[in-house]
Amino acid sequence: ALGWVLLVTVTSGAAACTSPAALSEEADAAIYATVIRWFAAGVDPTNPVFLDGQAGVEIELAVQADVLRLLDDLESARFIDALAEAVDETVPGAPVRDNGILVRLGPISDGESVSVAAGRYVSADETTTYTFTLGRHRGVWEIEGSPEPVQDGG
């Protein structure tokens, strides 16, 4: 069984109806938790869900704590400090450990609608990338529509 590594980049365009303040740590955590939950939906809840920022992205500890609180039903969800904690490089293809998933989160820009690019890592040589949109409805961040496949650069 192969594990997954999910590469998630979160960006948004300018919106005319944004609140005067930038997105809060609480909003960042809610967006990240929604994206993570989408990927974890088909995963055995006993399998680990590893979380990390993409290269160069530091996720503040307060946001990490909020994400984990929002994902409290995913008991094996945790942030990692090093890729080796999630990926078994001693196995051909470098799968995620224990049939888990790895979600790598990108930066979040301000806005009412957020575009997200997410790559599903199957092995060291196979990644599938999708783009989907999150919007805020009655105060809750929700994924709108279905993910659209994106051509990988090779």
JSON list of C-alpha atoms in Angstrom, two decimals:
[
{"chain": "A", "resi": 1, "resn": "ALA", "atom": "CA", "xyz": [0.00, 0.00, 0.00]},
{"chain": "A", "resi": 2, "resn": "LEU", "atom": "CA", "xyz": [1.33, 3.38, -0.96]},
{"chain": "A", "resi": 3, "resn": "GLY", "atom": "CA", "xyz": [1.21, 6.45, 1.26]},
{"chain": "A", "resi": 4, "resn": "TRP", "atom": "CA", "xyz": [0.40, 9.94, 0.07]},
{"chain": "A", "resi": 5, "resn": "VAL", "atom": "CA", "xyz": [2.22, 13.23, 0.28]},
{"chain": "A", "resi": 6, "resn": "LEU", "atom": "CA", "xyz": [-0.06, 16.16, -0.37]},
{"chain": "A", "resi": 7, "resn": "LEU", "atom": "CA", "xyz": [1.52, 19.42, -1.42]},
{"chain": "A", "resi": 8, "resn": "VAL", "atom": "CA", "xyz": [-0.88, 22.24, -0.69]},
{"chain": "A", "resi": 9, "resn": "THR", "atom": "CA", "xyz": [-0.45, 25.83, -1.83]},
{"chain": "A", "resi": 10, "resn": "VAL", "atom": "CA", "xyz": [-3.05, 28.33, -0.68]},
{"chain": "A", "resi": 11, "resn": "THR", "atom": "CA", "xyz": [-3.40, 31.70, -2.44]},
{"chain": "A", "resi": 12, "resn": "SER", "atom": "CA", "xyz": [-6.23, 34.10, -3.10]},
{"chain": "A", "resi": 13, "resn": "GLY", "atom": "CA", "xyz": [-7.16, 37.04, -5.24]},
{"chain": "A", "resi": 14, "resn": "ALA", "atom": "CA", "xyz": [-8.25, 40.42, -3.94]},
{"chain": "A", "resi": 15, "resn": "ALA", "atom": "CA", "xyz": [-11.85, 40.56, -2.80]},
{"chain": "A", "resi": 16, "resn": "ALA", "atom": "CA", "xyz": [-14.00, 43.67, -2.55]},
{"chain": "A", "resi": 17, "resn": "CYS", "atom": "CA", "xyz": [-15.79, 42.53, 0.62]},
{"chain": "A", "resi": 18, "resn": "THR", "atom": "CA", "xyz": [-12.92, 41.57, 2.88]},
{"chain": "A", "resi": 19, "resn": "SER", "atom": "CA", "xyz": [-12.90, 42.50, 6.53]},
{"chain": "A", "resi": 20, "resn": "PRO", "atom": "CA", "xyz": [-10.58, 45.37, 7.44]},
{"chain": "A", "resi": 21, "resn": "ALA", "atom": "CA", "xyz": [-8.15, 43.03, 9.19]},
{"chain": "A", "resi": 22, "resn": "ALA", "atom": "CA", "xyz": [-6.05, 40.36, 7.50]},
{"chain": "A", "resi": 23, "resn": "LEU", "atom": "CA", "xyz": [-7.10, 36.76, 7.99]},
{"chain": "A", "resi": 24, "resn": "SER", "atom": "CA", "xyz": [-6.64, 35.84, 11.62]},
{"chain": "A", "resi": 25, "resn": "GLU", "atom": "CA", "xyz": [-4.70, 32.89, 12.98]},
{"chain": "A", "resi": 26, "resn": "GLU", "atom": "CA", "xyz": [-8.10, 31.32, 13.64]},
{"chain": "A", "resi": 27, "resn": "ALA", "atom": "CA", "xyz": [-9.13, 31.77, 9.97]},
{"chain": "A", "resi": 28, "resn": "ASP", "atom": "CA", "xyz": [-5.77, 30.40, 8.75]},
{"chain": "A", "resi": 29, "resn": "ALA", "atom": "CA", "xyz": [-6.26, 27.35, 10.97]},
{"chain": "A", "resi": 30, "resn": "ALA", "atom": "CA", "xyz": [-9.85, 26.84, 9.74]},
{"chain": "A", "resi": 31, "resn": "ILE", "atom": "CA", "xyz": [-8.72, 27.00, 6.08]},
{"chain": "A", "resi": 32, "resn": "TYR", "atom": "CA", "xyz": [-5.85, 24.58, 6.67]},
{"chain": "A", "resi": 33, "resn": "ALA", "atom": "CA", "xyz": [-8.08, 22.20, 8.67]},
{"chain": "A", "resi": 34, "resn": "THR", "atom": "CA", "xyz": [-10.69, 22.19, 5.87]},
{"chain": "A", "resi": 35, "resn": "VAL", "atom": "CA", "xyz": [-8.05, 21.34, 3.25]},
{"chain": "A", "resi": 36, "resn": "ILE", "atom": "CA", "xyz": [-6.48, 18.65, 5.46]},
{"chain": "A", "resi": 37, "resn": "ARG", "atom": "CA", "xyz": [-9.87, 17.11, 6.26]},
{"chain": "A", "resi": 38, "resn": "TRP", "atom": "CA", "xyz": [-10.68, 16.90, 2.52]},
{"chain": "A", "resi": 39, "resn": "PHE", "atom": "CA", "xyz": [-7.55, 14.81, 1.92]},
{"chain": "A", "resi": 40, "resn": "ALA", "atom": "CA", "xyz": [-7.99, 12.72, 5.07]},
{"chain": "A", "resi": 41, "resn": "ALA", "atom": "CA", "xyz": [-11.61, 11.82, 4.21]},
{"chain": "A", "resi": 42, "resn": "GLY", "atom": "CA", "xyz": [-10.68, 8.55, 2.46]},
{"chain": "A", "resi": 43, "resn": "VAL", "atom": "CA", "xyz": [-7.93, 7.56, 4.87]},
{"chain": "A", "resi": 44, "resn": "ASP", "atom": "CA", "xyz": [-8.25, 5.04, 7.68]},
{"chain": "A", "resi": 45, "resn": "PRO", "atom": "CA", "xyz": [-8.54, 7.20, 10.82]},
{"chain": "A", "resi": 46, "resn": "THR", "atom": "CA", "xyz": [-5.91, 5.06, 12.57]},
{"chain": "A", "resi": 47, "resn": "ASN", "atom": "CA", "xyz": [-3.30, 5.94, 9.90]},
{"chain": "A", "resi": 48, "resn": "PRO", "atom": "CA", "xyz": [-1.10, 8.96, 10.62]},
{"chain": "A", "resi": 49, "resn": "VAL", "atom": "CA", "xyz": [-1.78, 12.38, 9.11]},
{"chain": "A", "resi": 50, "resn": "PHE", "atom": "CA", "xyz": [1.53, 14.25, 8.93]},
{"chain": "A", "resi": 51, "resn": "LEU", "atom": "CA", "xyz": [1.42, 18.04, 8.52]},
{"chain": "A", "resi": 52, "resn": "ASP", "atom": "CA", "xyz": [4.13, 20.44, 7.41]},
{"chain": "A", "resi": 53, "resn": "GLY", "atom": "CA", "xyz": [4.71, 23.76, 5.71]},
{"chain": "A", "resi": 54, "resn": "GLN", "atom": "CA", "xyz": [6.06, 23.81, 2.19]},
{"chain": "A", "resi": 55, "resn": "ALA", "atom": "CA", "xyz": [9.71, 24.79, 1.68]},
{"chain": "A", "resi": 56, "resn": "GLY", "atom": "CA", "xyz": [10.16, 28.26, 3.13]},
{"chain": "A", "resi": 57, "resn": "VAL", "atom": "CA", "xyz": [6.73, 28.32, 4.82]},
{"chain": "A", "resi": 58, "resn": "GLU", "atom": "CA", "xyz": [6.73, 28.55, 8.61]},
{"chain": "A", "resi": 59, "resn": "ILE", "atom": "CA", "xyz": [3.33, 27.84, 10.15]},
{"chain": "A", "resi": 60, "resn": "GLU", "atom": "CA", "xyz": [3.09, 29.69, 13.44]},
{"chain": "A", "resi": 61, "resn": "LEU", "atom": "CA", "xyz": [2.80, 27.52, 16.54]},
{"chain": "A", "resi": 62, "resn": "ALA", "atom": "CA", "xyz": [-0.52, 29.17, 17.48]},
{"chain": "A", "resi": 63, "resn": "VAL", "atom": "CA", "xyz": [-1.93, 28.24, 14.05]},
{"chain": "A", "resi": 64, "resn": "GLN", "atom": "CA", "xyz": [-0.58, 24.69, 14.40]},
{"chain": "A", "resi": 65, "resn": "ALA", "atom": "CA", "xyz": [-2.28, 24.35, 17.79]},
{"chain": "A", "resi": 66, "resn": "ASP", "atom": "CA", "xyz": [-5.57, 25.67, 16.37]},
{"chain": "A", "resi": 67, "resn": "VAL", "atom": "CA", "xyz": [-5.38, 23.27, 13.39]},
{"chain": "A", "resi": 68, "resn": "LEU", "atom": "CA", "xyz": [-4.84, 20.29, 15.69]},
{"chain": "A", "resi": 69, "resn": "ARG", "atom": "CA", "xyz": [-7.72, 21.41, 17.91]},
{"chain": "A", "resi": 70, "resn": "LEU", "atom": "CA", "xyz": [-10.00, 21.61, 14.85]},
{"chain": "A", "resi": 71, "resn": "LEU", "atom": "CA", "xyz": [-8.82, 18.14, 13.78]},
{"chain": "A", "resi": 72, "resn": "ASP", "atom": "CA", "xyz": [-9.14, 16.57, 17.24]},
{"chain": "A", "resi": 73, "resn": "ASP", "atom": "CA", "xyz": [-11.10, 13.64, 15.78]},
{"chain": "A", "resi": 74, "resn": "LEU", "atom": "CA", "xyz": [-8.01, 12.79, 13.66]},
{"chain": "A", "resi": 75, "resn": "GLU", "atom": "CA", "xyz": [-6.06, 11.60, 16.67]},
{"chain": "A", "resi": 76, "resn": "SER", "atom": "CA", "xyz": [-2.93, 10.76, 14.66]},
{"chain": "A", "resi": 77, "resn": "ALA", "atom": "CA", "xyz": [-2.65, 14.22, 13.04]},
{"chain": "A", "resi": 78, "resn": "ARG", "atom": "CA", "xyz": [0.56, 16.02, 13.93]},
{"chain": "A", "resi": 79, "resn": "PHE", "atom": "CA", "xyz": [2.98, 18.58, 12.58]},
{"chain": "A", "resi": 80, "resn": "ILE", "atom": "CA", "xyz": [6.48, 17.36, 11.73]},
{"chain": "A", "resi": 81, "resn": "ASP", "atom": "CA", "xyz": [9.84, 19.11, 12.01]},
{"chain": "A", "resi": 82, "resn": "ALA", "atom": "CA", "xyz": [11.63, 17.03, 9.34]},
{"chain": "A", "resi": 83, "resn": "LEU", "atom": "CA", "xyz": [10.46, 15.14, 6.24]},
{"chain": "A", "resi": 84, "resn": "ALA", "atom": "CA", "xyz": [12.10, 11.94, 7.53]},
{"chain": "A", "resi": 85, "resn": "GLU", "atom": "CA", "xyz": [9.44, 11.82, 10.27]},
{"chain": "A", "resi": 86, "resn": "ALA", "atom": "CA", "xyz": [6.77, 11.21, 7.60]},
{"chain": "A", "resi": 87, "resn": "VAL", "atom": "CA", "xyz": [8.52, 9.60, 4.62]},
{"chain": "A", "resi": 88, "resn": "ASP", "atom": "CA", "xyz": [10.37, 6.27, 4.72]},
{"chain": "A", "resi": 89, "resn": "GLU", "atom": "CA", "xyz": [13.33, 6.88, 2.43]},
{"chain": "A", "resi": 90, "resn": "THR", "atom": "CA", "xyz": [14.66, 3.34, 3.08]},
{"chain": "A", "resi": 91, "resn": "VAL", "atom": "CA", "xyz": [11.78, 1.88, 1.04]},
{"chain": "A", "resi": 92, "resn": "PRO", "atom": "CA", "xyz": [11.79, 2.11, -2.78]},
{"chain": "A", "resi": 93, "resn": "GLY", "atom": "CA", "xyz": [9.63, 5.04, -3.87]},
{"chain": "A", "resi": 94, "resn": "ALA", "atom": "CA", "xyz": [9.91, 6.74, -0.45]},
{"chain": "A", "resi": 95, "resn": "PRO", "atom": "CA", "xyz": [6.27, 6.24, 0.66]},
{"chain": "A", "resi": 96, "resn": "VAL", "atom": "CA", "xyz": [4.68, 7.93, 3.65]},
{"chain": "A", "resi": 97, "resn": "ARG", "atom": "CA", "xyz": [5.16, 5.90, 6.83]},
{"chain": "A", "resi": 98, "resn": "ASP", "atom": "CA", "xyz": [2.44, 3.56, 8.12]},
{"chain": "A", "resi": 99, "resn": "ASN", "atom": "CA", "xyz": [0.11, 4.12, 5.11]},
{"chain": "A", "resi": 100, "resn": "GLY", "atom": "CA", "xyz": [-0.40, 7.68, 6.28]},
{"chain": "A", "resi": 101, "resn": "ILE", "atom": "CA", "xyz": [-0.61, 10.94, 4.40]},
{"chain": "A", "resi": 102, "resn": "LEU", "atom": "CA", "xyz": [1.58, 14.03, 4.42]},
{"chain": "A", "resi": 103, "resn": "VAL", "atom": "CA", "xyz": [-0.06, 17.40, 3.80]},
{"chain": "A", "resi": 104, "resn": "ARG", "atom": "CA", "xyz": [2.37, 20.24, 3.03]},
{"chain": "A", "resi": 105, "resn": "LEU", "atom": "CA", "xyz": [0.72, 23.63, 3.46]},
{"chain": "A", "resi": 106, "resn": "GLY", "atom": "CA", "xyz": [1.51, 26.84, 1.59]},
{"chain": "A", "resi": 107, "resn": "PRO", "atom": "CA", "xyz": [0.89, 30.48, 2.52]},
{"chain": "A", "resi": 108, "resn": "ILE", "atom": "CA", "xyz": [-2.62, 31.93, 2.75]},
{"chain": "A", "resi": 109, "resn": "SER", "atom": "CA", "xyz": [-3.44, 35.33, 1.26]},
{"chain": "A", "resi": 110, "resn": "ASP", "atom": "CA", "xyz": [-6.29, 37.58, 2.40]},
{"chain": "A", "resi": 111, "resn": "GLY", "atom": "CA", "xyz": [-9.66, 37.21, 0.67]},
{"chain": "A", "resi": 112, "resn": "GLU", "atom": "CA", "xyz": [-13.16, 35.83, 0.77]},
{"chain": "A", "resi": 113, "resn": "SER", "atom": "CA", "xyz": [-12.36, 33.14, -1.83]},
{"chain": "A", "resi": 114, "resn": "VAL", "atom": "CA", "xyz": [-9.15, 31.11, -1.66]},
{"chain": "A", "resi": 115, "resn": "SER", "atom": "CA", "xyz": [-7.61, 29.02, -4.46]},
{"chain": "A", "resi": 116, "resn": "VAL", "atom": "CA", "xyz": [-5.67, 25.92, -3.40]},
{"chain": "A", "resi": 117, "resn": "ALA", "atom": "CA", "xyz": [-3.25, 23.79, -5.44]},
{"chain": "A", "resi": 118, "resn": "ALA", "atom": "CA", "xyz": [-2.67, 20.37, -3.87]},
{"chain": "A", "resi": 119, "resn": "GLY", "atom": "CA", "xyz": [-0.40, 17.56, -5.04]},
{"chain": "A", "resi": 120, "resn": "ARG", "atom": "CA", "xyz": [-1.01, 13.94, -4.10]},
{"chain": "A", "resi": 121, "resn": "TYR", "atom": "CA", "xyz": [2.33, 12.22, -3.73]},
{"chain": "A", "resi": 122, "resn": "VAL", "atom": "CA", "xyz": [2.06, 8.53, -4.53]},
{"chain": "A", "resi": 123, "resn": "SER", "atom": "CA", "xyz": [5.78, 7.79, -4.83]},
{"chain": "A", "resi": 124, "resn": "ALA", "atom": "CA", "xyz": [9.01, 9.67, -5.41]},
{"chain": "A", "resi": 125, "resn": "ASP", "atom": "CA", "xyz": [8.19, 9.58, -9.15]},
{"chain": "A", "resi": 126, "resn": "GLU", "atom": "CA", "xyz": [4.42, 10.16, -9.13]},
{"chain": "A", "resi": 127, "resn": "THR", "atom": "CA", "xyz": [2.52, 13.24, -7.99]},
{"chain": "A", "resi": 128, "resn": "THR", "atom": "CA", "xyz": [-0.93, 14.37, -9.11]},
{"chain": "A", "resi": 129, "resn": "THR", "atom": "CA", "xyz": [-1.85, 18.02, -8.60]},
{"chain": "A", "resi": 130, "resn": "TYR", "atom": "CA", "xyz": [-5.32, 19.54, -8.29]},
{"chain": "A", "resi": 131, "resn": "THR", "atom": "CA", "xyz": [-6.69, 23.06, -7.87]},
{"chain": "A", "resi": 132, "resn": "PHE", "atom": "CA", "xyz": [-9.81, 23.77, -5.84]},
{"chain": "A", "resi": 133, "resn": "THR", "atom": "CA", "xyz": [-11.47, 26.80, -4.24]},
{"chain": "A", "resi": 134, "resn": "LEU", "atom": "CA", "xyz": [-12.52, 27.50, -0.66]},
{"chain": "A", "resi": 135, "resn": "GLY", "atom": "CA", "xyz": [-15.15, 30.08, 0.21]},
{"chain": "A", "resi": 136, "resn": "ARG", "atom": "CA", "xyz": [-16.56, 31.29, 3.50]},
{"chain": "A", "resi": 137, "resn": "HIS", "atom": "CA", "xyz": [-20.25, 30.46, 3.96]},
{"chain": "A", "resi": 138, "resn": "ARG", "atom": "CA", "xyz": [-22.10, 31.47, 7.15]},
{"chain": "A", "resi": 139, "resn": "GLY", "atom": "CA", "xyz": [-18.73, 31.86, 8.85]},
{"chain": "A", "resi": 140, "resn": "VAL", "atom": "CA", "xyz": [-17.43, 28.41, 7.85]},
{"chain": "A", "resi": 141, "resn": "TRP", "atom": "CA", "xyz": [-14.70, 27.77, 5.25]},
{"chain": "A", "resi": 142, "resn": "GLU", "atom": "CA", "xyz": [-15.94, 25.18, 2.72]},
{"chain": "A", "resi": 143, "resn": "ILE", "atom": "CA", "xyz": [-14.51, 23.66, -0.43]},
{"chain": "A", "resi": 144, "resn": "GLU", "atom": "CA", "xyz": [-16.52, 24.80, -3.44]},
{"chain": "A", "resi": 145, "resn": "GLY", "atom": "CA", "xyz": [-16.96, 22.46, -6.41]},
{"chain": "A", "resi": 146, "resn": "SER", "atom": "CA", "xyz": [-14.62, 19.62, -7.33]},
{"chain": "A", "resi": 147, "resn": "PRO", "atom": "CA", "xyz": [-10.83, 19.74, -7.60]},
{"chain": "A", "resi": 148, "resn": "GLU", "atom": "CA", "xyz": [-9.55, 20.34, -11.14]},
{"chain": "A", "resi": 149, "resn": "PRO", "atom": "CA", "xyz": [-6.53, 18.34, -12.35]},
{"chain": "A", "resi": 150, "resn": "VAL", "atom": "CA", "xyz": [-3.47, 20.46, -13.15]},
{"chain": "A", "resi": 151, "resn": "GLN", "atom": "CA", "xyz": [-0.73, 19.40, -15.57]},
{"chain": "A", "resi": 152, "resn": "ASP", "atom": "CA", "xyz": [2.51, 18.76, -13.67]},
{"chain": "A", "resi": 153, "resn": "GLY", "atom": "CA", "xyz": [5.69, 20.19, -15.11]},
{"chain": "A", "resi": 154, "resn": "GLY", "atom": "CA", "xyz": [7.33, 16.79, -15.37]}
]
